[in-house]
Short mmCIF file of C-alpha atoms in Angstrom, two decimals:
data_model
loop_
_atom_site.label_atom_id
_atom_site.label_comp_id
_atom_site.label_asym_id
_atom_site.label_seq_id
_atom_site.Cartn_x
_atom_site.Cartn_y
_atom_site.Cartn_z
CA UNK A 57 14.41 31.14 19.02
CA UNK A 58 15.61 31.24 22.61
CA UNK A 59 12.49 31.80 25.25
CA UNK A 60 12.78 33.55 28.31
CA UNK A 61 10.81 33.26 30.65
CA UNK A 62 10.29 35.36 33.87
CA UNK A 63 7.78 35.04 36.76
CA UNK A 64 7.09 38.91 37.02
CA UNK A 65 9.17 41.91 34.94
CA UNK A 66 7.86 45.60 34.87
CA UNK A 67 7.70 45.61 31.12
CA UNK A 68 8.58 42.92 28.56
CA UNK A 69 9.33 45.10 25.97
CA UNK A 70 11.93 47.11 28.57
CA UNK A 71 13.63 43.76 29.53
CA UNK A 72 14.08 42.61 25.60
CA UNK A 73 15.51 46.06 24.65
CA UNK A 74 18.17 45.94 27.21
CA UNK A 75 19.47 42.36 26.44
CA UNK A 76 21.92 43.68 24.23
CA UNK A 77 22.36 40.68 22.08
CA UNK A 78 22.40 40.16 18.19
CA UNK A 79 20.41 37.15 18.37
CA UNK A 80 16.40 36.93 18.39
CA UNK A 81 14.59 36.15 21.68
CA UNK A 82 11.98 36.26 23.11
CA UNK A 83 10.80 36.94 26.73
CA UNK A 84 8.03 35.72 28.45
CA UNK A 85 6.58 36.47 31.77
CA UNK A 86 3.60 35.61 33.73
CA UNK A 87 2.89 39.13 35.58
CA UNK A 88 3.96 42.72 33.84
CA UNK A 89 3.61 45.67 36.63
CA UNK A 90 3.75 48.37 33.74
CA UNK A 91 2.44 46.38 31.08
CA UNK A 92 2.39 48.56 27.39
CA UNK A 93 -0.45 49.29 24.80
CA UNK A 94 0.00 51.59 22.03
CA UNK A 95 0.78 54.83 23.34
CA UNK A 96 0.09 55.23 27.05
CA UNK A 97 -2.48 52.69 27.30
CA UNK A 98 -1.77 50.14 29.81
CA UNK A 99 -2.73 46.62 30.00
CA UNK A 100 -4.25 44.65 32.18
CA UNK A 101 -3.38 41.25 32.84
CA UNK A 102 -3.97 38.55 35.54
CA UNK A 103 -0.81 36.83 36.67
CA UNK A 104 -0.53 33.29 35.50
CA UNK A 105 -3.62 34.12 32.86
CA UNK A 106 -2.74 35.21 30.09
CA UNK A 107 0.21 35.35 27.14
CA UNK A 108 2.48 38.31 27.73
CA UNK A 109 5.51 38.37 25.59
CA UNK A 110 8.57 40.59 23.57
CA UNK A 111 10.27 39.24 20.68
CA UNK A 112 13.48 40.78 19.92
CA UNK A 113 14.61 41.41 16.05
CA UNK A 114 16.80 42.77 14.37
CA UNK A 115 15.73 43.30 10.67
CA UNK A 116 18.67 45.40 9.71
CA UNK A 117 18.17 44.67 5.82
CA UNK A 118 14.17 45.91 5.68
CA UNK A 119 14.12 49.58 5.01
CA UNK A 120 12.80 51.99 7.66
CA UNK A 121 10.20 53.39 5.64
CA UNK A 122 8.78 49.66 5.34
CA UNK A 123 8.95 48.77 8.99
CA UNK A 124 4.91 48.65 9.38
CA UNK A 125 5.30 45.39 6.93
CA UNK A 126 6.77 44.15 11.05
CA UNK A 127 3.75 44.58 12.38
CA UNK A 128 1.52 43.13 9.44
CA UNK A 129 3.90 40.00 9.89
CA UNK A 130 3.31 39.72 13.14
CA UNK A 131 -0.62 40.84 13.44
CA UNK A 132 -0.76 37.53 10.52
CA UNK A 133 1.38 35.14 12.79
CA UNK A 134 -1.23 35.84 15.25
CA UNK A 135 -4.58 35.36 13.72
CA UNK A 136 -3.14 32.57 12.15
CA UNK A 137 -2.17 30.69 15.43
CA UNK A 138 -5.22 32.03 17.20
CA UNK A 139 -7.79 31.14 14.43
CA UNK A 140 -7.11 27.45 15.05
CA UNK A 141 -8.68 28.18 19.24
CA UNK A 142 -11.46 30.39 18.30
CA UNK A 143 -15.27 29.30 18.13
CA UNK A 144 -15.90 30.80 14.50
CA UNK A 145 -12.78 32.03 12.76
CA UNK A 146 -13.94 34.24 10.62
CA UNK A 147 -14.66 36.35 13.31
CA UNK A 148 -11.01 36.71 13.91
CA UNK A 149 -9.76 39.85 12.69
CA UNK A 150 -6.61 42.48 12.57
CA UNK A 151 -7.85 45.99 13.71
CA UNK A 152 -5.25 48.50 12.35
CA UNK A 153 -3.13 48.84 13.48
CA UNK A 154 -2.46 45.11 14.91
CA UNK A 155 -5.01 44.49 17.50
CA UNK A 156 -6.45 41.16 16.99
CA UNK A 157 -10.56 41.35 17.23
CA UNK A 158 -13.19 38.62 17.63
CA UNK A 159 -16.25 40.22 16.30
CA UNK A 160 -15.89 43.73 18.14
CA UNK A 161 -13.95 42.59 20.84
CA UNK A 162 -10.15 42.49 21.68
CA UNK A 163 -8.58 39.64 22.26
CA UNK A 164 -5.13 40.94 21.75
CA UNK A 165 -2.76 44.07 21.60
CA UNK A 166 0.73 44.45 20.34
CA UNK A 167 3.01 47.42 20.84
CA UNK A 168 6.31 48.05 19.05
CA UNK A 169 9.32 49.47 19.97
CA UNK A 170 12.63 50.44 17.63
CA UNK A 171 16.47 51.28 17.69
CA UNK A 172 17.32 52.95 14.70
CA UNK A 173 20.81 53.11 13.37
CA UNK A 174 20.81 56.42 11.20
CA UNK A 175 18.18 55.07 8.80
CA UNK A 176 18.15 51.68 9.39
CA UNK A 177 16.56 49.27 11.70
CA UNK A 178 18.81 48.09 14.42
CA UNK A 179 16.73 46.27 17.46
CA UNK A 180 12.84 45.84 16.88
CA UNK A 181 10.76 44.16 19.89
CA UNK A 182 7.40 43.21 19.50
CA UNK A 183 5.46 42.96 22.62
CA UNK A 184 2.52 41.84 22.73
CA UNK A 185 -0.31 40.35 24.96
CA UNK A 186 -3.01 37.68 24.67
CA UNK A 187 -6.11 37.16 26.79
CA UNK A 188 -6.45 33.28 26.80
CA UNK A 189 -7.24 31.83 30.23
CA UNK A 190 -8.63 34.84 32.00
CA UNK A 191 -12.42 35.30 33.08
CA UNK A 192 -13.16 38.16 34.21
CA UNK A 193 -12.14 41.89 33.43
CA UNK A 194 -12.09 44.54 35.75
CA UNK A 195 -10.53 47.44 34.33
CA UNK A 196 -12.03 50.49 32.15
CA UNK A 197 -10.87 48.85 29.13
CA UNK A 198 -13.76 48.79 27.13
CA UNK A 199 -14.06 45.88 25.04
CA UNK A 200 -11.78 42.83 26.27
CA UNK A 201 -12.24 39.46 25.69
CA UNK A 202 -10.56 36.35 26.03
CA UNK A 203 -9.71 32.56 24.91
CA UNK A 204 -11.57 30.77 27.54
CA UNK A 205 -14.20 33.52 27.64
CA UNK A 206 -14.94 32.31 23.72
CA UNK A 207 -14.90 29.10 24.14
CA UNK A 208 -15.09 28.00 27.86
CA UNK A 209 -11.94 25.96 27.60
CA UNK A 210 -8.72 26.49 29.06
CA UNK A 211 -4.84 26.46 27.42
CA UNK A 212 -1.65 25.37 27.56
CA UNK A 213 0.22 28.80 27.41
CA UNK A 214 3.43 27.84 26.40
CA UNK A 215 2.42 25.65 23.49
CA UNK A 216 0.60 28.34 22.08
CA UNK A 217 3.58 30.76 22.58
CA UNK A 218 5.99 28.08 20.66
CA UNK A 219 3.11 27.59 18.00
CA UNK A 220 3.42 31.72 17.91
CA UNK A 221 6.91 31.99 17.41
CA UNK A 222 6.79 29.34 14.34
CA UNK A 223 4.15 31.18 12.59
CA UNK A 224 6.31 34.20 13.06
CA UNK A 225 9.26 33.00 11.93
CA UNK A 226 7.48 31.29 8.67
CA UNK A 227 6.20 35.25 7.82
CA UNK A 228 9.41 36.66 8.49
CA UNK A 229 11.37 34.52 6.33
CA UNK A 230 8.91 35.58 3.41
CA UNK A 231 9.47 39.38 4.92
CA UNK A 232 13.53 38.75 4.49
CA UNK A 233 13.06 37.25 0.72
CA UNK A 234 10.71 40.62 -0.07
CA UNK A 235 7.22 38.85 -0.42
CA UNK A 236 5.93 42.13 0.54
CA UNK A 237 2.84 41.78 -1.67
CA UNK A 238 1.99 38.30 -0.03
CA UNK A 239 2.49 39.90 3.70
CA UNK A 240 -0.16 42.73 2.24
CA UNK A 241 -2.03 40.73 0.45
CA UNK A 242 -2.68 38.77 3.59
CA UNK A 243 -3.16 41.46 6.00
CA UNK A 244 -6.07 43.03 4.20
CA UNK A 245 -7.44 40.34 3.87
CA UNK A 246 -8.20 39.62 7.64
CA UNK A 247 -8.52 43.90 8.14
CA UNK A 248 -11.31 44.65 10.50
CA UNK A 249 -13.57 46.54 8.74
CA UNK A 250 -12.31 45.32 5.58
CA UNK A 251 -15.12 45.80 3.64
CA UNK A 252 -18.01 47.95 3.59
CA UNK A 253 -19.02 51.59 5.42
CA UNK A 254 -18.22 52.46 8.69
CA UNK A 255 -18.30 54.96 11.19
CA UNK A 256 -14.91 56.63 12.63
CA UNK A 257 -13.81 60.21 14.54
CA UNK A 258 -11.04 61.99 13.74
CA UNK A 259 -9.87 65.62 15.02
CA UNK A 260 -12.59 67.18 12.90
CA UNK A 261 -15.48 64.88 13.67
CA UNK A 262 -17.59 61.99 12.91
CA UNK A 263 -17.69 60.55 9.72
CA UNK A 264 -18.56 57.46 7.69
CA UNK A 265 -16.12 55.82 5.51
CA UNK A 266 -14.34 52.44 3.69
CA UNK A 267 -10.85 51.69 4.15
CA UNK A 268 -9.02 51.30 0.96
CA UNK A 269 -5.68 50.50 2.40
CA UNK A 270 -2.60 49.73 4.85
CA UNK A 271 0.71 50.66 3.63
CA UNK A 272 3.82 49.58 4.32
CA UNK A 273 4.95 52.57 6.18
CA UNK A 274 1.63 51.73 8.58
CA UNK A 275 -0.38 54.78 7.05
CA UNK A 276 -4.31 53.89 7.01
CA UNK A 277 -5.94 55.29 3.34
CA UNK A 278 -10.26 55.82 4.21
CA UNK A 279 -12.61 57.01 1.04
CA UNK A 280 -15.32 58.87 2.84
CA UNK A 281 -19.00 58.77 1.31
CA UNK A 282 -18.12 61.75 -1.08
CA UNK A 283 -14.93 60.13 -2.56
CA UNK A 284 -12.58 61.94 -0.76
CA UNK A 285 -9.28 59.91 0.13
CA UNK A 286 -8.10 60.86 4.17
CA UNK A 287 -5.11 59.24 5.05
CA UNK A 288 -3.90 58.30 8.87
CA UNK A 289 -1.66 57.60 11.23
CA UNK A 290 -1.87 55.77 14.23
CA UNK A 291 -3.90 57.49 17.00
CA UNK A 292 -5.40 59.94 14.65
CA UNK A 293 -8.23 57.95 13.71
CA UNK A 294 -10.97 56.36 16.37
CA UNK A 295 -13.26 53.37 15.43
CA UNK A 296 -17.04 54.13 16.39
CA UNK A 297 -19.56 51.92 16.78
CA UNK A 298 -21.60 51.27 13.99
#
């Protein structure tokens, strides 16, 4: 996959989308001035620090009412990669929808942007950044952590970007010959909050509750403690502290 690489770019994700090539890239820079989270959510980054990144798709042939099994692919590639770094990898975890989370702090966030074509997928970028050399946060995001912060080491940036792209492109091949179970399958099985009760908010209140499942169209299934099945999607649901 070609890499691009920039010294500073407003947004990642903007630059991929405009490329207007059939190919996959991706492009890398070392400062974002309107970095992207999920939503309006910024992200902050120090210049030269950290892993910021957009890789360009174009997954024409997966149906549009799978595209979430994208971001499962990509939340795997990640934890993978990033599980080899980390102090205790078990710790490592996706938080739907594709946050990466040591214990119950963020060490990564990945936003997603799409052309359709009718019903199909056209362009897909994944952009997506990763605290690894920074030490110190300063803005009111409220749970940040990084690399170096873990485990007092510093990193080569673009060998873990190339070891990033390889995992990726290992997942996506099994995404283009429908392994869709095994993408699931794997997902869940390094899902925050897997397991177990927890505590969550949604526009009716606080509750406690399991998660039973992700599906492929990104919808988040909870069975609260009286059985009852509530189903989600993305920024409907907040994660309180147990």
């Amino acid at each position: 996959m070609e890499i691009i690489r920039l010294d500073n770019t407003a947004s990642t994700n903007d630059y991929a989308l405009e490329l207007h090539t059939d190919t996959n890239v991706c492009v890398m820079s070392d400062y974002q001035s309107k970095g992207k989270g999920m939503g309006t959510n910024t992200w902050e980054s120090e210049a030269g620090k950290n892993l910021l990144f957009s890789i360009l798709v174009h997954p024409t042939w997966l149906d549009v009412r799978n595209q979430f099994l994208l971001s499962m692919t990509h939340a795997i590639a990640l934890r993978e990669v990033l599980a080899q770094y980390v102090t205790v990898s078990e710790l490592l975890t996706i938080k739907w929808p594709n946050d990466i989370y040591y214990g119950n702090k963020k060490i990564s966030g990945t936003r997603i942007d799409a052309n359709l074509n009718g019903a199909s997928l056209q362009d897909v970028v994944i952009g997506t950044g990763i605290n690894v050399n920074q030490k110190a946060f300063y803005s009111d995001a409220p749970n940040p952590v990084s690399l170096t912060q873990i485990t007092e080491e510093e990193y080569d940036r673009d060998e873990l970007l190339n070891q990033i792209l390889a995992s990726f492109e290992k997942y996506m091949t099994a995404l283009f010959k429908e392994e869709y179970q095994y993408i699931i399958e794997l997902y869940h099985k390094y899902l925050y909050r897997g397991t177990g009760m927890h505590h969550y908010r949604d526009k009716d209140g606080d509750f406690t509750a399991e998660i039973v499942s992700v599906a492929p169209s990104g919808i988040l299934s909870l069975r609260r403690q009286d059985g009852m099945i509530s189903k989600y999607e993305c920024k409907e649901l907040v994660f309180l502290h147990d």
